[in-house]
CSV table of C-alpha atoms (C1' of nucleotides) in Angstrom, one decimal:
chain,number,residue,atom,x,y,z
A,1,UNK,CA,76.4,-6.1,-166.0
A,2,UNK,CA,74.8,-8.1,-168.8
A,3,UNK,CA,72.4,-5.9,-170.8
A,4,UNK,CA,68.9,-6.9,-169.8
A,5,UNK,CA,66.9,-8.0,-172.8
A,6,UNK,CA,63.3,-7.1,-172.9
A,7,UNK,CA,62.2,-10.3,-174.3
A,8,UNK,CA,63.6,-13.3,-176.2
A,9,UNK,CA,62.6,-14.1,-179.7
A,10,UNK,CA,61.5,-17.6,-180.4
A,11,UNK,CA,61.1,-19.6,-183.6
A,12,UNK,CA,57.4,-19.7,-184.6
A,13,UNK,CA,57.1,-23.4,-184.4
A,14,UNK,CA,58.4,-23.5,-180.8
A,15,UNK,CA,56.4,-20.4,-179.8
A,16,UNK,CA,53.2,-21.9,-181.1
A,17,UNK,CA,53.8,-25.1,-179.1
A,18,UNK,CA,54.5,-22.9,-176.1
A,19,UNK,CA,51.2,-21.1,-176.7
A,20,UNK,CA,49.2,-24.3,-177.1
A,21,UNK,CA,50.5,-25.8,-173.7
A,22,UNK,CA,49.7,-22.6,-172.0
A,23,UNK,CA,46.1,-22.6,-173.6
A,24,UNK,CA,45.6,-26.1,-172.3
A,25,UNK,CA,46.7,-25.1,-168.8
A,26,UNK,CA,44.4,-22.2,-168.9
A,27,UNK,CA,41.4,-24.2,-170.0
A,28,UNK,CA,42.2,-26.9,-167.4
A,29,UNK,CA,42.5,-24.4,-164.5
A,30,UNK,CA,39.8,-21.9,-165.4
A,31,UNK,CA,37.5,-23.6,-167.8
A,32,UNK,CA,35.6,-21.4,-170.3
A,33,UNK,CA,36.9,-18.3,-168.5
A,34,UNK,CA,40.5,-19.4,-169.4
A,35,UNK,CA,39.6,-19.2,-173.2
A,36,UNK,CA,40.7,-15.7,-173.3
A,37,UNK,CA,43.6,-14.1,-175.1
A,38,UNK,CA,44.5,-12.1,-172.1
A,39,UNK,CA,44.7,-15.1,-169.7
A,40,UNK,CA,46.5,-17.3,-172.1
A,41,UNK,CA,49.0,-14.6,-172.8
A,42,UNK,CA,49.5,-14.1,-169.1
A,43,UNK,CA,49.9,-17.9,-168.5
A,44,UNK,CA,52.5,-18.0,-171.3
A,45,UNK,CA,54.3,-14.9,-170.1
A,46,UNK,CA,53.9,-12.9,-173.3
A,47,UNK,CA,51.9,-10.0,-174.5
A,48,UNK,CA,48.4,-10.2,-175.8
A,49,UNK,CA,49.5,-9.0,-179.2
A,50,UNK,CA,51.8,-12.1,-179.7
A,51,UNK,CA,48.8,-14.4,-179.8
A,52,UNK,CA,47.2,-12.7,-182.7
A,53,UNK,CA,50.6,-12.5,-184.4
A,54,UNK,CA,50.8,-16.3,-184.5
A,55,UNK,CA,47.0,-17.0,-184.7
A,56,UNK,CA,44.6,-14.9,-186.8
A,57,UNK,CA,41.8,-15.7,-184.4
A,58,UNK,CA,41.7,-17.1,-180.9
A,59,UNK,CA,39.6,-19.9,-182.4
A,60,UNK,CA,42.5,-21.2,-184.3
A,61,UNK,CA,44.8,-21.5,-181.2
A,62,UNK,CA,42.0,-23.3,-179.3
A,63,UNK,CA,41.6,-25.8,-182.2
A,64,UNK,CA,45.2,-26.6,-182.1
A,65,UNK,CA,45.0,-27.1,-178.4
A,66,UNK,CA,42.1,-29.5,-178.9
A,67,UNK,CA,44.2,-31.4,-181.5
A,68,UNK,CA,47.1,-31.4,-179.1
A,69,UNK,CA,45.1,-32.8,-176.2
A,70,UNK,CA,43.2,-35.4,-178.1
A,71,UNK,CA,46.4,-36.6,-179.8
A,72,UNK,CA,48.2,-36.9,-176.5
A,73,UNK,CA,45.5,-38.9,-174.9
A,74,UNK,CA,45.2,-41.3,-177.7
A,75,UNK,CA,49.0,-41.6,-177.8
A,76,UNK,CA,49.1,-42.3,-174.1
A,77,UNK,CA,46.4,-45.0,-174.4
A,78,UNK,CA,48.2,-46.6,-177.4
A,79,UNK,CA,51.5,-46.7,-175.5
A,80,UNK,CA,49.7,-48.5,-172.6
A,81,UNK,CA,48.2,-51.0,-175.2
A,82,UNK,CA,51.6,-51.6,-176.7
A,83,UNK,CA,53.2,-52.3,-173.3
A,84,UNK,CA,50.4,-54.9,-172.7
A,85,UNK,CA,51.9,-57.4,-175.2
A,86,UNK,CA,50.3,-59.4,-177.8
A,87,UNK,CA,47.2,-60.9,-176.3
A,88,UNK,CA,44.1,-59.1,-177.6
A,89,UNK,CA,42.2,-59.4,-174.4
A,90,UNK,CA,45.0,-57.9,-172.3
A,91,UNK,CA,45.5,-55.2,-174.8
A,92,UNK,CA,41.9,-54.2,-174.5
A,93,UNK,CA,42.3,-54.2,-170.7
A,94,UNK,CA,45.2,-51.9,-171.1
A,95,UNK,CA,43.1,-49.5,-173.2
A,96,UNK,CA,40.5,-49.4,-170.3
A,97,UNK,CA,43.1,-49.0,-167.6
A,98,UNK,CA,44.9,-46.1,-169.2
A,99,UNK,CA,41.5,-44.4,-170.0
A,100,UNK,CA,40.7,-44.4,-166.3
A,101,UNK,CA,44.1,-43.4,-165.2
A,102,UNK,CA,44.8,-40.1,-163.7
A,103,UNK,CA,46.7,-38.8,-166.8
A,104,UNK,CA,43.4,-39.1,-168.8
A,105,UNK,CA,40.6,-39.1,-166.3
A,106,UNK,CA,41.0,-35.6,-164.8
A,107,UNK,CA,38.1,-33.3,-163.9
A,108,UNK,CA,40.2,-30.4,-164.7
A,109,UNK,CA,40.6,-31.5,-168.3
A,110,UNK,CA,36.8,-31.9,-168.6
A,111,UNK,CA,36.6,-28.2,-168.5
A,112,UNK,CA,38.8,-28.0,-171.5
A,113,UNK,CA,36.8,-30.7,-173.4
A,114,UNK,CA,33.6,-28.8,-172.7
A,115,UNK,CA,35.0,-25.7,-174.1
A,116,UNK,CA,36.1,-27.6,-177.3
A,117,UNK,CA,32.8,-29.2,-177.7
A,118,UNK,CA,30.8,-26.0,-177.2
A,119,UNK,CA,32.9,-24.4,-180.0
A,120,UNK,CA,32.3,-27.2,-182.5
A,121,UNK,CA,28.9,-26.0,-183.4
A,122,UNK,CA,30.0,-22.6,-184.7
A,123,UNK,CA,33.7,-23.2,-185.6
A,124,UNK,CA,34.6,-25.1,-188.7
A,125,UNK,CA,38.1,-25.6,-187.5
A,126,UNK,CA,37.0,-27.2,-184.2
A,127,UNK,CA,34.6,-29.4,-186.1
A,128,UNK,CA,37.4,-30.6,-188.4
A,129,UNK,CA,39.6,-31.5,-185.5
A,130,UNK,CA,36.8,-33.3,-183.6
A,131,UNK,CA,35.9,-35.4,-186.5
A,132,UNK,CA,39.3,-36.4,-187.3
A,133,UNK,CA,40.4,-37.2,-183.7
A,134,UNK,CA,37.2,-39.0,-183.0
A,135,UNK,CA,37.6,-41.2,-186.0
A,136,UNK,CA,41.2,-42.1,-185.0
A,137,UNK,CA,40.1,-43.0,-181.5
A,138,UNK,CA,37.3,-45.1,-182.7
A,139,UNK,CA,39.4,-46.7,-185.3
A,140,UNK,CA,41.9,-47.7,-182.7
A,141,UNK,CA,39.2,-49.2,-180.6
A,142,UNK,CA,37.7,-50.9,-183.5
A,143,UNK,CA,41.1,-52.5,-184.4
A,144,UNK,CA,41.5,-53.9,-180.8
A,145,UNK,CA,38.0,-55.4,-180.9
A,146,UNK,CA,38.6,-56.9,-184.4
A,147,UNK,CA,41.8,-58.6,-183.0
A,148,UNK,CA,39.9,-60.0,-180.1
A,149,UNK,CA,37.0,-61.2,-182.3
A,150,UNK,CA,39.5,-62.9,-184.6
A,151,UNK,CA,41.1,-64.5,-181.6
A,152,UNK,CA,38.0,-65.6,-179.8
A,153,UNK,CA,35.7,-66.5,-182.7
A,154,UNK,CA,32.6,-65.7,-180.6
A,155,UNK,CA,29.4,-67.5,-181.4
A,156,UNK,CA,27.6,-64.4,-182.9
A,157,UNK,CA,30.0,-61.8,-184.3
A,158,UNK,CA,28.7,-58.3,-183.8
A,159,UNK,CA,28.6,-55.6,-186.2
A,160,UNK,CA,32.2,-54.0,-185.7
A,161,UNK,CA,31.3,-50.5,-186.4
A,162,UNK,CA,28.3,-50.5,-184.1
A,163,UNK,CA,30.4,-52.3,-181.4
A,164,UNK,CA,33.2,-49.8,-181.6
A,165,UNK,CA,30.6,-47.0,-181.4
A,166,UNK,CA,29.0,-48.5,-178.4
A,167,UNK,CA,32.2,-49.2,-176.5
A,168,UNK,CA,33.5,-45.7,-177.3
A,169,UNK,CA,30.2,-44.1,-176.1
A,170,UNK,CA,30.4,-46.3,-173.0
A,171,UNK,CA,34.0,-45.0,-172.2
A,172,UNK,CA,33.0,-41.4,-172.9
A,173,UNK,CA,29.9,-41.6,-170.8
A,174,UNK,CA,31.7,-43.1,-167.9
A,175,UNK,CA,34.5,-40.6,-168.2
A,176,UNK,CA,31.9,-37.8,-168.3
A,177,UNK,CA,29.9,-39.1,-165.4
A,178,UNK,CA,33.0,-39.5,-163.2
A,179,UNK,CA,34.4,-36.1,-164.0
A,180,UNK,CA,31.1,-34.4,-163.3
A,181,UNK,CA,30.5,-36.3,-160.0
A,182,UNK,CA,33.5,-38.3,-158.9
A,183,UNK,CA,31.6,-39.5,-155.7
A,184,UNK,CA,29.2,-41.6,-157.9
A,185,UNK,CA,31.8,-44.0,-159.2
A,186,UNK,CA,35.3,-45.2,-158.8
A,187,UNK,CA,37.8,-45.5,-161.6
A,188,UNK,CA,38.1,-49.2,-160.8
A,189,UNK,CA,34.4,-49.6,-161.2
A,190,UNK,CA,34.6,-47.8,-164.5
A,191,UNK,CA,37.2,-50.3,-165.7
A,192,UNK,CA,35.1,-53.1,-164.4
A,193,UNK,CA,32.0,-51.9,-166.3
A,194,UNK,CA,34.0,-51.9,-169.6
A,195,UNK,CA,35.4,-55.3,-168.9
A,196,UNK,CA,31.9,-56.5,-168.4
A,197,UNK,CA,30.9,-54.9,-171.6
A,198,UNK,CA,33.5,-57.1,-173.5
A,199,UNK,CA,32.7,-60.3,-171.7
A,200,UNK,CA,29.0,-59.9,-172.3
A,201,UNK,CA,29.3,-58.9,-175.9
A,202,UNK,CA,32.1,-61.2,-177.1
A,203,UNK,CA,31.4,-64.5,-175.4
B,1,UNK,CA,-8.4,4.8,-177.7
B,2,UNK,CA,-7.3,2.3,-175.1
B,3,UNK,CA,-4.4,3.7,-172.8
B,4,UNK,CA,-1.2,2.0,-173.9
B,5,UNK,CA,0.3,0.2,-170.9
B,6,UNK,CA,4.1,0.3,-170.9
B,7,UNK,CA,4.3,-3.2,-169.5
B,8,UNK,CA,2.1,-5.8,-167.8
B,9,UNK,CA,2.8,-6.9,-164.3
B,10,UNK,CA,3.0,-10.7,-163.9
B,11,UNK,CA,3.0,-12.7,-160.6
B,12,UNK,CA,6.5,-13.8,-159.6
B,13,UNK,CA,6.0,-17.5,-160.0
B,14,UNK,CA,4.6,-17.1,-163.6
B,15,UNK,CA,7.3,-14.6,-164.5
B,16,UNK,CA,10.0,-16.9,-163.3
B,17,UNK,CA,8.7,-19.7,-165.4
B,18,UNK,CA,8.7,-17.4,-168.3
B,19,UNK,CA,12.3,-16.4,-167.7
B,20,UNK,CA,13.3,-20.0,-167.4
B,21,UNK,CA,11.9,-21.0,-170.7
B,22,UNK,CA,13.4,-17.9,-172.4
B,23,UNK,CA,16.8,-19.0,-170.8
B,24,UNK,CA,16.5,-22.5,-172.3
B,25,UNK,CA,15.6,-21.1,-175.7
B,26,UNK,CA,18.7,-18.8,-175.6
B,27,UNK,CA,21.0,-21.5,-174.5
B,28,UNK,CA,19.7,-23.9,-177.2
B,29,UNK,CA,20.0,-21.3,-179.9
B,30,UNK,CA,23.2,-19.5,-179.0
B,31,UNK,CA,25.1,-21.8,-176.7
B,32,UNK,CA,27.3,-20.3,-174.2
B,33,UNK,CA,26.9,-16.8,-175.6
B,34,UNK,CA,23.2,-17.1,-174.9
B,35,UNK,CA,23.9,-17.4,-171.2
B,36,UNK,CA,23.8,-13.6,-170.9
B,37,UNK,CA,21.4,-11.4,-169.0
B,38,UNK,CA,20.9,-9.1,-171.9
B,39,UNK,CA,20.2,-11.9,-174.4
B,40,UNK,CA,17.8,-13.7,-172.1
B,41,UNK,CA,16.0,-10.4,-171.3
B,42,UNK,CA,15.7,-9.7,-175.0
B,43,UNK,CA,14.4,-13.3,-175.7
B,44,UNK,CA,11.8,-12.9,-172.9
B,45,UNK,CA,10.8,-9.4,-174.0
B,46,UNK,CA,11.7,-7.7,-170.8
B,47,UNK,CA,14.3,-5.3,-169.4
B,48,UNK,CA,17.7,-6.5,-168.0
B,49,UNK,CA,16.9,-5.3,-164.6
B,50,UNK,CA,13.9,-7.6,-164.3
B,51,UNK,CA,16.2,-10.6,-164.2
B,52,UNK,CA,18.1,-9.4,-161.3
B,53,UNK,CA,14.9,-8.5,-159.6
B,54,UNK,CA,13.8,-12.2,-159.7
B,55,UNK,CA,17.3,-13.7,-159.4
B,56,UNK,CA,20.1,-12.4,-157.3
B,57,UNK,CA,22.6,-13.8,-159.7
B,58,UNK,CA,22.4,-15.1,-163.4
B,59,UNK,CA,23.7,-18.4,-162.0
B,60,UNK,CA,20.5,-19.0,-160.1
B,61,UNK,CA,18.4,-18.6,-163.2
B,62,UNK,CA,20.5,-20.9,-165.1
B,63,UNK,CA,20.4,-23.5,-162.3
B,64,UNK,CA,16.6,-23.3,-162.5
B,65,UNK,CA,16.8,-23.7,-166.2
B,66,UNK,CA,19.0,-26.8,-165.8
B,67,UNK,CA,16.5,-28.3,-163.4
B,68,UNK,CA,13.6,-27.5,-165.7
B,69,UNK,CA,15.3,-29.2,-168.8
B,70,UNK,CA,16.4,-32.2,-166.8
B,71,UNK,CA,13.1,-32.7,-165.2
B,72,UNK,CA,11.3,-32.3,-168.5
B,73,UNK,CA,13.4,-34.9,-170.2
B,74,UNK,CA,13.0,-37.5,-167.5
B,75,UNK,CA,9.2,-36.9,-167.4
B,76,UNK,CA,9.0,-37.3,-171.2
B,77,UNK,CA,11.0,-40.6,-171.0
B,78,UNK,CA,8.9,-41.9,-168.0
B,79,UNK,CA,5.8,-41.0,-169.9
B,80,UNK,CA,6.9,-43.1,-172.8
B,81,UNK,CA,7.7,-45.9,-170.5
B,82,UNK,CA,4.3,-45.7,-168.9
B,83,UNK,CA,2.6,-46.0,-172.4
B,84,UNK,CA,4.6,-49.1,-173.1
B,85,UNK,CA,2.5,-51.2,-170.7
B,86,UNK,CA,3.7,-53.7,-168.1
B,87,UNK,CA,6.3,-55.9,-169.8
B,88,UNK,CA,9.7,-55.0,-168.3
B,89,UNK,CA,11.6,-55.6,-171.6
B,90,UNK,CA,9.1,-53.3,-173.6
B,91,UNK,CA,9.3,-50.7,-170.9
B,92,UNK,CA,13.1,-50.6,-171.3
B,93,UNK,CA,12.8,-50.4,-175.1
B,94,UNK,CA,10.5,-47.4,-174.6
B,95,UNK,CA,13.1,-45.8,-172.5
B,96,UNK,CA,15.6,-46.1,-175.3
B,97,UNK,CA,13.2,-44.9,-178.0
B,98,UNK,CA,12.3,-41.8,-176.2
B,99,UNK,CA,15.9,-41.2,-175.3
B,100,UNK,CA,16.7,-41.1,-179.0
B,101,UNK,CA,13.6,-39.2,-180.1
B,102,UNK,CA,13.8,-35.7,-181.5
B,103,UNK,CA,12.3,-34.2,-178.3
B,104,UNK,CA,15.4,-35.3,-176.3
B,105,UNK,CA,18.2,-35.9,-178.8
B,106,UNK,CA,18.6,-32.4,-180.1
B,107,UNK,CA,22.0,-30.9,-181.0
B,108,UNK,CA,20.6,-27.6,-180.0
B,109,UNK,CA,20.0,-28.8,-176.5
B,110,UNK,CA,23.5,-30.1,-176.2
B,111,UNK,CA,24.7,-26.5,-176.2
B,112,UNK,CA,22.5,-26.0,-173.1
B,113,UNK,CA,23.9,-29.1,-171.3
B,114,UNK,CA,27.5,-28.1,-172.1
B,115,UNK,CA,26.8,-24.7,-170.4
B,116,UNK,CA,25.2,-26.4,-167.4
B,117,UNK,CA,28.2,-28.9,-167.1
B,118,UNK,CA,30.8,-26.2,-167.4
B,119,UNK,CA,29.1,-24.3,-164.6
B,120,UNK,CA,29.0,-27.2,-162.2
B,121,UNK,CA,32.6,-26.9,-161.2
B,122,UNK,CA,32.4,-23.4,-159.7
B,123,UNK,CA,28.6,-23.1,-158.8
B,124,UNK,CA,27.3,-24.9,-155.8
B,125,UNK,CA,23.7,-24.4,-157.1
B,126,UNK,CA,24.5,-26.1,-160.3
B,127,UNK,CA,26.3,-29.0,-158.6
B,128,UNK,CA,23.2,-29.5,-156.4
B,129,UNK,CA,20.8,-29.7,-159.4
B,130,UNK,CA,23.2,-32.0,-161.3
B,131,UNK,CA,23.6,-34.4,-158.5
B,132,UNK,CA,19.8,-34.6,-157.7
B,133,UNK,CA,18.6,-34.9,-161.3
B,134,UNK,CA,21.3,-37.4,-162.1
B,135,UNK,CA,20.3,-39.6,-159.1
B,136,UNK,CA,16.7,-39.5,-160.3
B,137,UNK,CA,17.6,-40.5,-163.8
B,138,UNK,CA,19.8,-43.4,-162.7
B,139,UNK,CA,17.3,-44.5,-160.2
B,140,UNK,CA,14.5,-44.7,-162.8
B,141,UNK,CA,16.8,-46.7,-165.1
B,142,UNK,CA,17.8,-48.9,-162.2
B,143,UNK,CA,14.2,-49.6,-161.4
B,144,UNK,CA,13.5,-50.7,-164.9
B,145,UNK,CA,16.5,-52.9,-164.8
B,146,UNK,CA,15.5,-54.5,-161.5
B,147,UNK,CA,12.0,-55.3,-162.9
B,148,UNK,CA,13.6,-57.0,-166.0
B,149,UNK,CA,16.0,-58.9,-163.8
B,150,UNK,CA,13.2,-60.1,-161.6
B,151,UNK,CA,11.2,-61.0,-164.7
B,152,UNK,CA,13.9,-62.9,-166.5
B,153,UNK,CA,15.9,-64.4,-163.7
B,154,UNK,CA,19.2,-64.3,-165.7
B,155,UNK,CA,21.9,-66.9,-165.1
B,156,UNK,CA,24.3,-64.4,-163.4
B,157,UNK,CA,22.5,-61.4,-161.9
B,158,UNK,CA,24.7,-58.3,-162.3
B,159,UNK,CA,25.4,-55.7,-159.7
B,160,UNK,CA,22.4,-53.4,-160.1
B,161,UNK,CA,24.3,-50.2,-159.2
B,162,UNK,CA,27.0,-50.8,-161.7
B,163,UNK,CA,24.6,-52.0,-164.4
B,164,UNK,CA,22.5,-48.8,-164.1
B,165,UNK,CA,25.7,-46.7,-164.1
B,166,UNK,CA,27.0,-48.5,-167.2
B,167,UNK,CA,23.7,-48.3,-169.1
B,168,UNK,CA,23.3,-44.7,-168.2
B,169,UNK,CA,26.8,-43.9,-169.3
B,170,UNK,CA,26.2,-45.7,-172.6
B,171,UNK,CA,23.1,-43.6,-173.1
B,172,UNK,CA,24.9,-40.4,-172.3
B,173,UNK,CA,27.8,-41.3,-174.4
B,174,UNK,CA,25.7,-42.2,-177.5
B,175,UNK,CA,23.7,-39.1,-177.0
B,176,UNK,CA,26.8,-36.9,-176.8
B,177,UNK,CA,28.5,-38.6,-179.8
B,178,UNK,CA,25.4,-38.2,-181.9
B,179,UNK,CA,24.9,-34.5,-181.0
B,180,UNK,CA,28.6,-33.6,-181.7
B,181,UNK,CA,28.6,-35.5,-185.0
B,182,UNK,CA,25.2,-36.6,-186.3
B,183,UNK,CA,26.8,-38.1,-189.4
B,184,UNK,CA,28.6,-40.8,-187.4
B,185,UNK,CA,25.5,-42.6,-186.1
B,186,UNK,CA,21.7,-42.8,-186.6
B,187,UNK,CA,19.2,-42.7,-183.9
B,188,UNK,CA,18.0,-46.2,-184.8
B,189,UNK,CA,21.6,-47.5,-184.4
B,190,UNK,CA,21.7,-45.8,-181.0
B,191,UNK,CA,18.6,-47.7,-179.9
B,192,UNK,CA,20.0,-50.9,-181.4
B,193,UNK,CA,23.3,-50.5,-179.4
B,194,UNK,CA,21.3,-50.1,-176.2
B,195,UNK,CA,19.2,-53.1,-177.0
B,196,UNK,CA,22.3,-55.1,-177.6
B,197,UNK,CA,23.6,-54.0,-174.2
B,198,UNK,CA,20.5,-55.4,-172.5
B,199,UNK,CA,20.4,-58.7,-174.5
B,200,UNK,CA,24.2,-59.2,-173.8
B,201,UNK,CA,24.1,-58.5,-170.1
B,202,UNK,CA,20.7,-60.0,-169.1
B,203,UNK,CA,20.7,-63.2,-170.9
C,1,DG,C1',79.6,-4.0,-187.0
C,2,DG,C1',75.6,-2.6,-189.1
C,3,DC,C1',71.5,-3.8,-191.6
C,4,DC,C1',67.1,-6.0,-192.0
C,5,DT,C1',63.8,-9.3,-191.2
C,6,DT,C1',60.3,-10.3,-188.2
C,7,DC,C1',59.1,-11.5,-183.6
C,8,DT,C1',57.2,-8.9,-179.8
C,9,DT,C1',55.1,-5.2,-177.2
C,10,DG,C1',51.3,-2.6,-175.3
C,11,DA,C1',48.2,1.1,-176.0
C,12,DT,C1',43.8,1.5,-178.1
C,13,DC,C1',39.2,0.4,-180.1
C,14,DA,C1',34.3,-0.7,-179.9
C,15,DA,C1',31.5,-4.2,-178.0
C,16,DT,C1',29.7,-6.7,-174.3
C,17,DC,C1',29.5,-8.3,-169.8
C,18,DG,C1',26.9,-8.8,-164.6
C,19,DT,C1',25.1,-5.9,-161.4
C,20,DT,C1',23.2,-1.7,-159.2
C,21,DC,C1',19.7,1.6,-158.4
C,22,DA,C1',16.6,5.6,-158.6
C,23,DG,C1',12.3,6.2,-160.2
C,24,DC,C1',8.1,4.9,-162.9
C,25,DA,C1',3.7,2.7,-163.2
C,26,DA,C1',0.4,-1.2,-162.9
C,27,DG,C1',-3.3,-2.8,-160.6
C,28,DG,C1',-5.2,-5.1,-156.3
C,29,DG,C1',-7.1,-3.9,-151.5
C,30,DG,C1',-9.4,-0.8,-148.6
D,1,DC,C1',-11.7,5.9,-156.4
D,2,DC,C1',-7.2,6.5,-154.4
D,3,DC,C1',-3.3,4.8,-152.3
D,4,DC,C1',0.5,1.7,-151.8
D,5,DT,C1',2.8,-2.3,-152.6
D,6,DT,C1',5.9,-4.0,-155.8
D,7,DG,C1',6.8,-5.7,-160.5
D,8,DC,C1',9.3,-3.3,-163.7
D,9,DT,C1',12.3,-0.2,-166.5
D,10,DG,C1',16.5,1.6,-168.5
D,11,DA,C1',20.5,4.4,-167.7
D,12,DA,C1',24.8,3.9,-165.6
D,13,DC,C1',29.3,1.7,-163.8
D,14,DG,C1',33.5,-0.6,-164.0
D,15,DA,C1',35.5,-4.7,-165.8
D,16,DT,C1',36.5,-7.7,-169.6
D,17,DT,C1',36.4,-9.2,-174.2
D,18,DG,C1',38.9,-10.1,-179.4
D,19,DA,C1',41.3,-7.7,-182.5
D,20,DT,C1',44.3,-4.1,-184.6
D,21,DC,C1',48.4,-1.5,-185.3
D,22,DA,C1',52.2,1.6,-184.9
D,23,DA,C1',56.5,1.2,-182.7
D,24,DG,C1',60.5,-1.3,-180.8
D,25,DA,C1',64.0,-4.5,-180.4
D,26,DA,C1',66.2,-9.1,-180.8
D,27,DG,C1',69.4,-11.6,-183.4
D,28,DG,C1',70.8,-13.9,-187.8
D,29,DC,C1',73.2,-12.6,-192.1
D,30,DC,C1',76.4,-10.3,-195.0
DNA sequence: GGCCTTCTTGATCAATCGTTCAGCAAGGGG
DNA sequence: CCCCTTGCTGAACGATTGATCAAGAAGGCC
């Protein structure tokens, strides 16, 4: 008979990653109610005390989960863009397509984003993650737009910063609307609206 | 000496309105933490029991607050539109201007919207309010777009439903981005981006 | 093989939550 | 003016919250 171990020790870095993914699962499945030390501990299969051992405050864990999700989404999108080849227009289409794919456009994950956003106001850590990831996202979008502008040489070149802000807001708004009421819009229509934006603005 | 009354009775309809405005104040000031019977009761200057006397569940009160805020915002916007006169283009500009005015674009109120949205998933009452108010909003925007299209007779008339969905998403996205990070964008730039959308799509 | 670091547990704390309910009292109708 | 409806109070209940901490045990190192 092998001696039953009560638990297995895990290296901090690995354990923290484990806790972060458990947090995301909790937030996606249960929304704001899932942002609780006890529920996350249960989902991770560990004791409540372990969470405060690795994170001084629950807020720190959630901030890391925010960073994790935002980074993964942008990475997925950029991977799709890279697959699309070198044509600026097709790269932008890939950006839209992945943005409206199931891996990103998931009503369950909206619950998580809502929790993140609601914490930004009072948590400096959350604010920091939001500002940084948002800048990365908008810069990626701005780069793609800049490439397309250079390629097309449209009659009137728009302000790049405002254009990126507008397209980014359009994407966020469509994503939000779809998650809150999937009946009102299809993913294909979401992509189509973004494509229209490009054709209308960079002609 | 006038006999001190312990409290004053108020007609149900008036009391409910009182509770709704107190709820909105709580949600705006304290976010998700303000969505509590005790805090709302304290803000309204009544006992906790009174809330459950008028509303079977806290959820019902919050749903009424959601309805109240969404209706007020749309009413403010349409009032601005009415003031703008009869020119379809100027009416649309008024829609944008009011949307980015302080009465609507308030980071404090974002906290309230986030609470509402996070409750939609599990509350049928919240889902009903969201669907209805959202349809009203999008229909108002669609009407203004239809007027402008009839007035301008643009070369290629866009799908009205998709156009309204797109512009509505753009407004929501800009509003969300500004509330979450007011440094990243000014209200005037928000209006400018919306104006650009109109000029680019309905030329 | 035994020691020692430190990862992990789980009981415990005070605070807060939504809801219930017995009873008080305000103030209009008869 | 009194009664009776009902708006209203506030204590109480059980559940849940984030955080603390003493104790335990896993597993690498000498």
